[in-house]
Amino acid sequence: MLHALRAAAVCLLILLITLIGIGPMMIMGLIKALIPFRPLQRVCSVGVMWIAETWAEGLKTIFRLMTPTVWDVRCDVPLGRDQPYLVISNHQSWVDIPALVEAFNRRTPFFKFFLKKELIWVPLIGLAFWALDYPFMKRYSREHLEKHPEDRGKDLEITQRACEKFHDLPVTVVNFLEGTRYTTGKHRQQDSPYHHLLRPKSGGVAFVMAALGEQMRYLLDVTIVYPEGRVPGFWHLLSGQVSRVIVDIRGRTVPPELFLGDYANDPEFRKTFQAWVSELWRDKDARIEELRASVSRRSG
């Protein structure tokens, strides 16, 4: 009963701050869409991001006051709000999103995700994503592309058009390389060579790097670990059943040549890029093992 009451209170507070912020955000988003005056559009973009960051700070405050969760954020590089970042992360739960908010909000530019097109129809949240210029992706299956080869390359075109909006203001682009949340069933189905990760998908991050070029030269490698052993759902977080979340951030240097190749059409470059991503993922797998072991030693 206590867990249910806590979750209900947290949900109501989140709904309250969302309703307060969504109106002004929509107004600025509509002005930006309807008035093609670039300086005004830039002002609206800054205003929309300020509202989103303020909402995120409210979210952090709610979780800190209403739940016992300890956000153990570790970072080996200084962060700044005046430069763009590319963030790559493992993905296990919806709790990953509040973890990234806790780690990056108002420490880096407000972050953007590449989202499934269907999410634009989610009440309130979809409108907020639209106002924030989150890029909505339409993914095509292999079967679809075999029947409709004219759709090949459209993902790259959408990525490039979305990234054009990122040149005016610094942003933090977040990419979950696994493309889906980790489960033991998916891990088994993929026959993943990693102990704690699914196989990474290199295409999305390659397209982002190609579209943004060396503007996106700061790579942050994020590893999220739930040291309790089980991966919590969002309900567990809302109801106060998550004691600690580790967010480990490491700065990475990206080889300059990885910004210059054609991932879609150059097999040799694609092989080189995939090898680089595989090495990152092997290091991340080992890092998860190391972080879990350190928690076990501490508790023991």
PDB file of C-alpha atoms in Angstrom:
ATOM      1  CA  MET A   1       0.000   0.000   0.000  1.00  0.00           C
ATOM      2  CA  LEU A   2       2.854   2.397   0.857  1.00  0.00           C
ATOM      3  CA  HIS A   3       4.480   1.765  -2.553  1.00  0.00           C
ATOM      4  CA  ALA A   4       1.183   2.413  -4.357  1.00  0.00           C
ATOM      5  CA  LEU A   5       0.568   5.661  -2.467  1.00  0.00           C
ATOM      6  CA  ARG A   6       4.081   6.897  -3.163  1.00  0.00           C
ATOM      7  CA  ALA A   7       3.752   6.067  -6.867  1.00  0.00           C
ATOM      8  CA  ALA A   8       0.395   7.858  -7.068  1.00  0.00           C
ATOM      9  CA  ALA A   9       1.841  10.974  -5.418  1.00  0.00           C
ATOM     10  CA  VAL A  10       4.886  11.004  -7.715  1.00  0.00           C
ATOM     11  CA  CYS A  11       2.667  10.550 -10.805  1.00  0.00           C
ATOM     12  CA  LEU A  12       0.430  13.445  -9.753  1.00  0.00           C
ATOM     13  CA  LEU A  13       3.400  15.757  -9.214  1.00  0.00           C
ATOM     14  CA  ILE A  14       4.911  14.805 -12.589  1.00  0.00           C
ATOM     15  CA  LEU A  15       1.548  15.424 -14.267  1.00  0.00           C
ATOM     16  CA  LEU A  16       1.296  18.802 -12.529  1.00  0.00           C
ATOM     17  CA  ILE A  17       4.676  20.113 -13.710  1.00  0.00           C
ATOM     18  CA  THR A  18       3.970  18.708 -17.191  1.00  0.00           C
ATOM     19  CA  LEU A  19       0.643  20.562 -17.431  1.00  0.00           C
ATOM     20  CA  ILE A  20       2.290  23.778 -16.237  1.00  0.00           C
ATOM     21  CA  GLY A  21       5.026  23.610 -18.858  1.00  0.00           C
ATOM     22  CA  ILE A  22       3.204  22.167 -21.876  1.00  0.00           C
ATOM     23  CA  GLY A  23       1.139  25.290 -22.689  1.00  0.00           C
ATOM     24  CA  PRO A  24       4.018  27.797 -23.023  1.00  0.00           C
ATOM     25  CA  MET A  25       6.054  25.150 -24.851  1.00  0.00           C
ATOM     26  CA  MET A  26       3.266  24.610 -27.414  1.00  0.00           C
ATOM     27  CA  ILE A  27       2.862  28.359 -27.998  1.00  0.00           C
ATOM     28  CA  MET A  28       6.586  28.796 -28.686  1.00  0.00           C
ATOM     29  CA  GLY A  29       6.613  25.666 -30.858  1.00  0.00           C
ATOM     30  CA  LEU A  30       3.713  27.005 -32.977  1.00  0.00           C
ATOM     31  CA  ILE A  31       5.330  30.443 -33.349  1.00  0.00           C
ATOM     32  CA  LYS A  32       8.539  28.770 -34.496  1.00  0.00           C
ATOM     33  CA  ALA A  33       6.643  26.624 -37.010  1.00  0.00           C
ATOM     34  CA  LEU A  34       4.413  29.390 -38.409  1.00  0.00           C
ATOM     35  CA  ILE A  35       6.740  32.415 -38.601  1.00  0.00           C
ATOM     36  CA  PRO A  36       9.735  31.777 -40.911  1.00  0.00           C
ATOM     37  CA  PHE A  37      11.917  34.471 -39.326  1.00  0.00           C
ATOM     38  CA  ARG A  38      15.154  32.777 -38.315  1.00  0.00           C
ATOM     39  CA  PRO A  39      16.154  35.015 -35.365  1.00  0.00           C
ATOM     40  CA  LEU A  40      12.668  34.576 -33.867  1.00  0.00           C
ATOM     41  CA  GLN A  41      12.796  30.825 -34.453  1.00  0.00           C
ATOM     42  CA  ARG A  42      16.113  30.699 -32.608  1.00  0.00           C
ATOM     43  CA  VAL A  43      14.635  32.630 -29.658  1.00  0.00           C
ATOM     44  CA  CYS A  44      11.704  30.201 -29.567  1.00  0.00           C
ATOM     45  CA  SER A  45      14.060  27.205 -29.685  1.00  0.00           C
ATOM     46  CA  VAL A  46      16.022  28.595 -26.729  1.00  0.00           C
ATOM     47  CA  GLY A  47      12.766  29.234 -24.853  1.00  0.00           C
ATOM     48  CA  VAL A  48      11.413  25.737 -25.515  1.00  0.00           C
ATOM     49  CA  MET A  49      14.651  24.159 -24.316  1.00  0.00           C
ATOM     50  CA  TRP A  50      14.645  26.349 -21.173  1.00  0.00           C
ATOM     51  CA  ILE A  51      11.133  25.110 -20.355  1.00  0.00           C
ATOM     52  CA  ALA A  52      12.189  21.506 -20.964  1.00  0.00           C
ATOM     53  CA  GLU A  53      15.270  21.882 -18.770  1.00  0.00           C
ATOM     54  CA  THR A  54      13.189  23.481 -16.012  1.00  0.00           C
ATOM     55  CA  TRP A  55      10.689  20.602 -16.273  1.00  0.00           C
ATOM     56  CA  ALA A  56      13.589  18.137 -16.035  1.00  0.00           C
ATOM     57  CA  GLU A  57      14.924  19.897 -12.931  1.00  0.00           C
ATOM     58  CA  GLY A  58      11.460  19.582 -11.436  1.00  0.00           C
ATOM     59  CA  LEU A  59      11.477  15.877 -12.268  1.00  0.00           C
ATOM     60  CA  LYS A  60      14.840  15.467 -10.522  1.00  0.00           C
ATOM     61  CA  THR A  61      13.534  17.313  -7.459  1.00  0.00           C
ATOM     62  CA  ILE A  62      10.421  15.124  -7.278  1.00  0.00           C
ATOM     63  CA  PHE A  63      12.454  11.920  -7.382  1.00  0.00           C
ATOM     64  CA  ARG A  64      14.933  13.223  -4.799  1.00  0.00           C
ATOM     65  CA  LEU A  65      12.214  14.305  -2.355  1.00  0.00           C
ATOM     66  CA  MET A  66       9.736  11.471  -2.878  1.00  0.00           C
ATOM     67  CA  THR A  67      11.914   8.398  -3.471  1.00  0.00           C
ATOM     68  CA  PRO A  68      14.995   6.933  -1.764  1.00  0.00           C
ATOM     69  CA  THR A  69      16.891   6.359  -5.035  1.00  0.00           C
ATOM     70  CA  VAL A  70      20.577   7.334  -4.966  1.00  0.00           C
ATOM     71  CA  TRP A  71      21.783   8.580  -8.384  1.00  0.00           C
ATOM     72  CA  ASP A  72      25.453   7.610  -8.426  1.00  0.00           C
ATOM     73  CA  VAL A  73      26.756   9.717 -11.345  1.00  0.00           C
ATOM     74  CA  ARG A  74      30.451   9.357 -12.192  1.00  0.00           C
ATOM     75  CA  CYS A  75      32.174  11.329 -14.954  1.00  0.00           C
ATOM     76  CA  ASP A  76      35.848  11.422 -15.946  1.00  0.00           C
ATOM     77  CA  VAL A  77      35.653  14.576 -18.125  1.00  0.00           C
ATOM     78  CA  PRO A  78      34.453  18.143 -17.491  1.00  0.00           C
ATOM     79  CA  LEU A  79      31.096  18.923 -19.110  1.00  0.00           C
ATOM     80  CA  GLY A  80      29.882  22.219 -20.555  1.00  0.00           C
ATOM     81  CA  ARG A  81      26.669  23.687 -21.943  1.00  0.00           C
ATOM     82  CA  ASP A  82      28.265  25.558 -24.851  1.00  0.00           C
ATOM     83  CA  GLN A  83      29.424  22.548 -26.888  1.00  0.00           C
ATOM     84  CA  PRO A  84      27.601  19.658 -28.567  1.00  0.00           C
ATOM     85  CA  TYR A  85      27.933  16.031 -27.462  1.00  0.00           C
ATOM     86  CA  LEU A  86      27.163  12.635 -28.877  1.00  0.00           C
ATOM     87  CA  VAL A  87      26.090  10.220 -26.131  1.00  0.00           C
ATOM     88  CA  ILE A  88      26.024   6.458 -26.624  1.00  0.00           C
ATOM     89  CA  SER A  89      24.480   4.304 -23.920  1.00  0.00           C
ATOM     90  CA  ASN A  90      23.266   0.835 -23.088  1.00  0.00           C
ATOM     91  CA  HIS A  91      19.503   0.507 -22.665  1.00  0.00           C
ATOM     92  CA  GLN A  92      17.674  -1.714 -20.177  1.00  0.00           C
ATOM     93  CA  SER A  93      14.641   0.106 -18.812  1.00  0.00           C
ATOM     94  CA  TRP A  94      12.500   3.253 -18.963  1.00  0.00           C
ATOM     95  CA  VAL A  95      14.423   4.193 -15.803  1.00  0.00           C
ATOM     96  CA  ASP A  96      17.376   4.890 -18.124  1.00  0.00           C
ATOM     97  CA  ILE A  97      15.693   8.151 -19.196  1.00  0.00           C
ATOM     98  CA  PRO A  98      15.468   9.708 -15.685  1.00  0.00           C
ATOM     99  CA  ALA A  99      19.037   8.464 -15.147  1.00  0.00           C
ATOM    100  CA  LEU A 100      20.233  10.442 -18.184  1.00  0.00           C
ATOM    101  CA  VAL A 101      18.214  13.460 -17.031  1.00  0.00           C
ATOM    102  CA  GLU A 102      19.898  13.262 -13.632  1.00  0.00           C
ATOM    103  CA  ALA A 103      23.340  12.977 -15.223  1.00  0.00           C
ATOM    104  CA  PHE A 104      23.140  15.626 -17.949  1.00  0.00           C
ATOM    105  CA  ASN A 105      20.380  18.171 -17.394  1.00  0.00           C
ATOM    106  CA  ARG A 106      21.878  21.662 -17.122  1.00  0.00           C
ATOM    107  CA  ARG A 107      25.370  20.178 -17.298  1.00  0.00           C
ATOM    108  CA  THR A 108      25.285  19.794 -21.101  1.00  0.00           C
ATOM    109  CA  PRO A 109      22.954  21.158 -23.811  1.00  0.00           C
ATOM    110  CA  PHE A 110      19.463  19.661 -23.595  1.00  0.00           C
ATOM    111  CA  PHE A 111      19.496  16.204 -25.120  1.00  0.00           C
ATOM    112  CA  LYS A 112      17.667  14.915 -28.179  1.00  0.00           C
ATOM    113  CA  PHE A 113      16.680  11.335 -28.981  1.00  0.00           C
ATOM    114  CA  PHE A 114      15.849   9.832 -32.342  1.00  0.00           C
ATOM    115  CA  LEU A 115      12.323   8.564 -31.738  1.00  0.00           C
ATOM    116  CA  LYS A 116       9.937   6.157 -33.391  1.00  0.00           C
ATOM    117  CA  LYS A 117       7.402   8.047 -35.496  1.00  0.00           C
ATOM    118  CA  GLU A 118       4.495   6.540 -33.540  1.00  0.00           C
ATOM    119  CA  LEU A 119       5.537   8.383 -30.343  1.00  0.00           C
ATOM    120  CA  ILE A 120       4.294  11.703 -31.742  1.00  0.00           C
ATOM    121  CA  TRP A 121       0.744  10.482 -30.959  1.00  0.00           C
ATOM    122  CA  VAL A 122       1.412   9.980 -27.219  1.00  0.00           C
ATOM    123  CA  PRO A 123      -0.746  12.551 -25.343  1.00  0.00           C
ATOM    124  CA  LEU A 124       1.209  15.626 -24.160  1.00  0.00           C
ATOM    125  CA  ILE A 125       4.595  13.946 -24.507  1.00  0.00           C
ATOM    126  CA  GLY A 126       4.327  13.685 -28.309  1.00  0.00           C
ATOM    127  CA  LEU A 127       3.554  17.401 -28.574  1.00  0.00           C
ATOM    128  CA  ALA A 128       6.518  18.212 -26.332  1.00  0.00           C
ATOM    129  CA  PHE A 129       8.808  16.092 -28.516  1.00  0.00           C
ATOM    130  CA  TRP A 130       7.522  17.943 -31.595  1.00  0.00           C
ATOM    131  CA  ALA A 131       8.092  21.393 -30.033  1.00  0.00           C
ATOM    132  CA  LEU A 132      11.610  20.343 -29.019  1.00  0.00           C
ATOM    133  CA  ASP A 133      12.450  19.323 -32.613  1.00  0.00           C
ATOM    134  CA  TYR A 134      13.066  15.705 -31.636  1.00  0.00           C
ATOM    135  CA  PRO A 135      13.616  13.805 -34.886  1.00  0.00           C
ATOM    136  CA  PHE A 136      10.954  11.176 -35.598  1.00  0.00           C
ATOM    137  CA  MET A 137      12.235   8.175 -37.541  1.00  0.00           C
ATOM    138  CA  LYS A 138      10.306   5.789 -39.757  1.00  0.00           C
ATOM    139  CA  ARG A 139      12.183   2.507 -39.797  1.00  0.00           C
ATOM    140  CA  TYR A 140      11.824   0.060 -42.663  1.00  0.00           C
ATOM    141  CA  SER A 141      12.149  -3.681 -42.211  1.00  0.00           C
ATOM    142  CA  ARG A 142      14.332  -5.766 -44.489  1.00  0.00           C
ATOM    143  CA  GLU A 143      11.187  -7.350 -45.943  1.00  0.00           C
ATOM    144  CA  HIS A 144       9.721  -3.921 -46.729  1.00  0.00           C
ATOM    145  CA  LEU A 145      12.917  -2.774 -48.447  1.00  0.00           C
ATOM    146  CA  GLU A 146      13.000  -5.915 -50.570  1.00  0.00           C
ATOM    147  CA  LYS A 147       9.497  -5.098 -51.824  1.00  0.00           C
ATOM    148  CA  HIS A 148      10.079  -1.326 -52.009  1.00  0.00           C
ATOM    149  CA  PRO A 149      13.746  -0.692 -52.878  1.00  0.00           C
ATOM    150  CA  GLU A 150      12.901   2.974 -53.560  1.00  0.00           C
ATOM    151  CA  ASP A 151      12.738   3.471 -49.769  1.00  0.00           C
ATOM    152  CA  ARG A 152      16.398   2.548 -49.282  1.00  0.00           C
ATOM    153  CA  GLY A 153      18.377   5.415 -47.822  1.00  0.00           C
ATOM    154  CA  LYS A 154      15.345   7.313 -46.519  1.00  0.00           C
ATOM    155  CA  ASP A 155      16.483   6.771 -42.918  1.00  0.00           C
ATOM    156  CA  LEU A 156      19.702   8.629 -43.770  1.00  0.00           C
ATOM    157  CA  GLU A 157      17.772  11.444 -45.457  1.00  0.00           C
ATOM    158  CA  ILE A 158      15.542  11.853 -42.381  1.00  0.00           C
ATOM    159  CA  THR A 159      18.605  11.843 -40.117  1.00  0.00           C
ATOM    160  CA  GLN A 160      20.345  14.471 -42.214  1.00  0.00           C
ATOM    161  CA  ARG A 161      17.273  16.743 -42.305  1.00  0.00           C
ATOM    162  CA  ALA A 162      16.851  16.391 -38.538  1.00  0.00           C
ATOM    163  CA  CYS A 163      20.503  17.148 -37.876  1.00  0.00           C
ATOM    164  CA  GLU A 164      20.294  20.362 -39.907  1.00  0.00           C
ATOM    165  CA  LYS A 165      18.256  21.804 -37.024  1.00  0.00           C
ATOM    166  CA  PHE A 166      21.101  20.965 -34.631  1.00  0.00           C
ATOM    167  CA  HIS A 167      23.579  23.337 -36.285  1.00  0.00           C
ATOM    168  CA  ASP A 168      22.011  26.517 -34.862  1.00  0.00           C
ATOM    169  CA  LEU A 169      22.254  25.537 -31.197  1.00  0.00           C
ATOM    170  CA  PRO A 170      24.496  23.071 -29.361  1.00  0.00           C
ATOM    171  CA  VAL A 171      22.694  19.834 -28.494  1.00  0.00           C
ATOM    172  CA  THR A 172      23.396  16.518 -26.831  1.00  0.00           C
ATOM    173  CA  VAL A 173      22.353  13.720 -29.182  1.00  0.00           C
ATOM    174  CA  VAL A 174      21.613  10.451 -27.359  1.00  0.00           C
ATOM    175  CA  ASN A 175      21.810   7.141 -29.179  1.00  0.00           C
ATOM    176  CA  PHE A 176      20.945   3.756 -27.650  1.00  0.00           C
ATOM    177  CA  LEU A 177      23.065   1.580 -29.920  1.00  0.00           C
ATOM    178  CA  GLU A 178      21.214  -1.633 -29.093  1.00  0.00           C
ATOM    179  CA  GLY A 179      18.054  -0.160 -30.616  1.00  0.00           C
ATOM    180  CA  THR A 180      15.831  -1.793 -27.988  1.00  0.00           C
ATOM    181  CA  ARG A 181      15.798  -2.512 -24.272  1.00  0.00           C
ATOM    182  CA  TYR A 182      17.915  -5.411 -23.041  1.00  0.00           C
ATOM    183  CA  THR A 183      16.157  -8.598 -21.925  1.00  0.00           C
ATOM    184  CA  THR A 184      17.553 -12.082 -21.387  1.00  0.00           C
ATOM    185  CA  GLY A 185      15.193 -13.337 -24.097  1.00  0.00           C
ATOM    186  CA  LYS A 186      16.507 -10.860 -26.675  1.00  0.00           C
ATOM    187  CA  HIS A 187      20.072 -11.607 -25.588  1.00  0.00           C
ATOM    188  CA  ARG A 188      19.510 -15.311 -26.151  1.00  0.00           C
ATOM    189  CA  GLN A 189      17.684 -14.765 -29.440  1.00  0.00           C
ATOM    190  CA  GLN A 190      20.526 -12.618 -30.802  1.00  0.00           C
ATOM    191  CA  ASP A 191      23.192 -15.007 -29.551  1.00  0.00           C
ATOM    192  CA  SER A 192      24.947 -11.856 -28.340  1.00  0.00           C
ATOM    193  CA  PRO A 193      28.716 -12.204 -27.801  1.00  0.00           C
ATOM    194  CA  TYR A 194      28.463  -9.824 -24.823  1.00  0.00           C
ATOM    195  CA  HIS A 195      27.570 -10.850 -21.287  1.00  0.00           C
ATOM    196  CA  HIS A 196      25.445  -7.807 -20.383  1.00  0.00           C
ATOM    197  CA  LEU A 197      24.595  -6.192 -23.726  1.00  0.00           C
ATOM    198  CA  LEU A 198      22.728  -6.816 -26.931  1.00  0.00           C
ATOM    199  CA  ARG A 199      24.489  -6.517 -30.267  1.00  0.00           C
ATOM    200  CA  PRO A 200      25.017  -2.817 -31.153  1.00  0.00           C
ATOM    201  CA  LYS A 201      23.590  -1.287 -34.315  1.00  0.00           C
ATOM    202  CA  SER A 202      26.149   0.979 -35.923  1.00  0.00           C
ATOM    203  CA  GLY A 203      24.119   2.551 -38.727  1.00  0.00           C
ATOM    204  CA  GLY A 204      22.216   5.164 -36.707  1.00  0.00           C
ATOM    205  CA  VAL A 205      25.241   6.633 -34.966  1.00  0.00           C
ATOM    206  CA  ALA A 206      27.224   6.540 -38.241  1.00  0.00           C
ATOM    207  CA  PHE A 207      24.502   8.577 -39.966  1.00  0.00           C
ATOM    208  CA  VAL A 208      24.432  11.125 -37.108  1.00  0.00           C
ATOM    209  CA  MET A 209      28.216  11.518 -37.229  1.00  0.00           C
ATOM    210  CA  ALA A 210      28.154  11.891 -41.008  1.00  0.00           C
ATOM    211  CA  ALA A 211      25.351  14.476 -40.856  1.00  0.00           C
ATOM    212  CA  LEU A 212      26.916  16.586 -38.101  1.00  0.00           C
ATOM    213  CA  GLY A 213      30.548  16.090 -39.044  1.00  0.00           C
ATOM    214  CA  GLU A 214      33.257  17.094 -36.616  1.00  0.00           C
ATOM    215  CA  GLN A 215      30.831  19.459 -34.889  1.00  0.00           C
ATOM    216  CA  MET A 216      29.969  16.330 -32.873  1.00  0.00           C
ATOM    217  CA  ARG A 217      33.551  15.597 -31.866  1.00  0.00           C
ATOM    218  CA  TYR A 218      32.790  15.059 -28.156  1.00  0.00           C
ATOM    219  CA  LEU A 219      31.675  11.490 -27.507  1.00  0.00           C
ATOM    220  CA  LEU A 220      30.379  10.514 -24.080  1.00  0.00           C
ATOM    221  CA  ASP A 221      30.237   6.773 -23.448  1.00  0.00           C
ATOM    222  CA  VAL A 222      27.524   6.165 -20.823  1.00  0.00           C
ATOM    223  CA  THR A 223      27.117   2.909 -18.923  1.00  0.00           C
ATOM    224  CA  ILE A 224      23.983   2.529 -16.783  1.00  0.00           C
ATOM    225  CA  VAL A 225      24.081  -0.171 -14.099  1.00  0.00           C
ATOM    226  CA  TYR A 226      21.415  -1.282 -11.638  1.00  0.00           C
ATOM    227  CA  PRO A 227      23.529  -2.815  -8.866  1.00  0.00           C
ATOM    228  CA  GLU A 228      20.624  -4.564  -7.145  1.00  0.00           C
ATOM    229  CA  GLY A 229      20.852  -7.296  -9.779  1.00  0.00           C
ATOM    230  CA  ARG A 230      17.394  -6.893 -11.330  1.00  0.00           C
ATOM    231  CA  VAL A 231      16.489  -4.338 -13.964  1.00  0.00           C
ATOM    232  CA  PRO A 232      13.735  -2.143 -12.468  1.00  0.00           C
ATOM    233  CA  GLY A 233      10.661  -0.992 -14.340  1.00  0.00           C
ATOM    234  CA  PHE A 234       9.397   2.590 -14.208  1.00  0.00           C
ATOM    235  CA  TRP A 235       6.817   1.553 -11.588  1.00  0.00           C
ATOM    236  CA  HIS A 236       9.639   0.444  -9.293  1.00  0.00           C
ATOM    237  CA  LEU A 237      11.194   3.908  -9.553  1.00  0.00           C
ATOM    238  CA  LEU A 238       7.894   5.742  -8.976  1.00  0.00           C
ATOM    239  CA  SER A 239       7.070   3.598  -5.951  1.00  0.00           C
ATOM    240  CA  GLY A 240      10.492   3.951  -4.315  1.00  0.00           C
ATOM    241  CA  GLN A 241      11.751   0.422  -4.934  1.00  0.00           C
ATOM    242  CA  VAL A 242      15.035   1.405  -6.638  1.00  0.00           C
ATOM    243  CA  SER A 243      17.795   2.021  -4.120  1.00  0.00           C
ATOM    244  CA  ARG A 244      20.702   3.007  -6.415  1.00  0.00           C
ATOM    245  CA  VAL A 245      21.426   3.698 -10.077  1.00  0.00           C
ATOM    246  CA  ILE A 246      24.999   4.026 -11.369  1.00  0.00           C
ATOM    247  CA  VAL A 247      25.557   6.303 -14.372  1.00  0.00           C
ATOM    248  CA  ASP A 248      29.175   5.993 -15.473  1.00  0.00           C
ATOM    249  CA  ILE A 249      30.289   8.602 -18.059  1.00  0.00           C
ATOM    250  CA  ARG A 250      33.580   8.359 -19.929  1.00  0.00           C
ATOM    251  CA  GLY A 251      34.906  10.750 -22.542  1.00  0.00           C
ATOM    252  CA  ARG A 252      36.028   9.109 -25.782  1.00  0.00           C
ATOM    253  CA  THR A 253      38.091  10.350 -28.692  1.00  0.00           C
ATOM    254  CA  VAL A 254      36.528   9.649 -32.089  1.00  0.00           C
ATOM    255  CA  PRO A 255      39.022   8.949 -34.917  1.00  0.00           C
ATOM    256  CA  PRO A 256      38.563  11.821 -37.445  1.00  0.00           C
ATOM    257  CA  GLU A 257      38.269   9.414 -40.386  1.00  0.00           C
ATOM    258  CA  LEU A 258      35.004   8.045 -38.960  1.00  0.00           C
ATOM    259  CA  PHE A 259      33.271  11.334 -39.820  1.00  0.00           C
ATOM    260  CA  LEU A 260      34.241  11.170 -43.478  1.00  0.00           C
ATOM    261  CA  GLY A 261      33.081   7.812 -44.847  1.00  0.00           C
ATOM    262  CA  ASP A 262      29.884   6.617 -46.523  1.00  0.00           C
ATOM    263  CA  TYR A 263      28.404   3.982 -44.215  1.00  0.00           C
ATOM    264  CA  ALA A 264      25.535   3.116 -46.544  1.00  0.00           C
ATOM    265  CA  ASN A 265      27.529   2.595 -49.739  1.00  0.00           C
ATOM    266  CA  ASP A 266      31.151   1.886 -48.771  1.00  0.00           C
ATOM    267  CA  PRO A 267      31.547  -1.711 -47.464  1.00  0.00           C
ATOM    268  CA  GLU A 268      35.132  -1.120 -46.343  1.00  0.00           C
ATOM    269  CA  PHE A 269      34.231   1.962 -44.320  1.00  0.00           C
ATOM    270  CA  ARG A 270      31.202   0.148 -42.874  1.00  0.00           C
ATOM    271  CA  LYS A 271      33.466  -2.691 -41.729  1.00  0.00           C
ATOM    272  CA  THR A 272      35.889  -0.217 -40.113  1.00  0.00           C
ATOM    273  CA  PHE A 273      33.063   1.632 -38.361  1.00  0.00           C
ATOM    274  CA  GLN A 274      31.486  -1.583 -37.075  1.00  0.00           C
ATOM    275  CA  ALA A 275      34.863  -2.715 -35.724  1.00  0.00           C
ATOM    276  CA  TRP A 276      35.190   0.573 -33.809  1.00  0.00           C
ATOM    277  CA  VAL A 277      31.680   0.188 -32.341  1.00  0.00           C
ATOM    278  CA  SER A 278      32.378  -3.451 -31.420  1.00  0.00           C
ATOM    279  CA  GLU A 279      35.471  -2.385 -29.509  1.00  0.00           C
ATOM    280  CA  LEU A 280      33.449   0.247 -27.619  1.00  0.00           C
ATOM    281  CA  TRP A 281      30.876  -2.411 -26.769  1.00  0.00           C
ATOM    282  CA  ARG A 282      33.498  -4.902 -25.532  1.00  0.00           C
ATOM    283  CA  ASP A 283      34.896  -2.184 -23.248  1.00  0.00           C
ATOM    284  CA  LYS A 284      31.380  -1.346 -22.027  1.00  0.00           C
ATOM    285  CA  ASP A 285      30.630  -4.999 -21.282  1.00  0.00           C
ATOM    286  CA  ALA A 286      33.811  -5.219 -19.210  1.00  0.00           C
ATOM    287  CA  ARG A 287      32.949  -1.927 -17.490  1.00  0.00           C
ATOM    288  CA  ILE A 288      29.536  -3.266 -16.420  1.00  0.00           C
ATOM    289  CA  GLU A 289      31.245  -6.329 -14.943  1.00  0.00           C
ATOM    290  CA  GLU A 290      33.737  -4.098 -13.125  1.00  0.00           C
ATOM    291  CA  LEU A 291      31.052  -1.789 -11.703  1.00  0.00           C
ATOM    292  CA  ARG A 292      28.926  -4.703 -10.490  1.00  0.00           C
ATOM    293  CA  ALA A 293      31.954  -6.353  -8.886  1.00  0.00           C
ATOM    294  CA  SER A 294      32.899  -3.129  -7.064  1.00  0.00           C
ATOM    295  CA  VAL A 295      29.386  -2.846  -5.623  1.00  0.00           C
ATOM    296  CA  SER A 296      29.475  -6.496  -4.511  1.00  0.00           C
ATOM    297  CA  ARG A 297      32.835  -5.988  -2.774  1.00  0.00           C
ATOM    298  CA  ARG A 298      31.534  -2.865  -1.021  1.00  0.00           C
ATOM    299  CA  SER A 299      28.362  -4.555   0.192  1.00  0.00           C
ATOM    300  CA  GLY A 300      30.279  -7.658   1.221  1.00  0.00           C
TER     301      GLY A 300
END
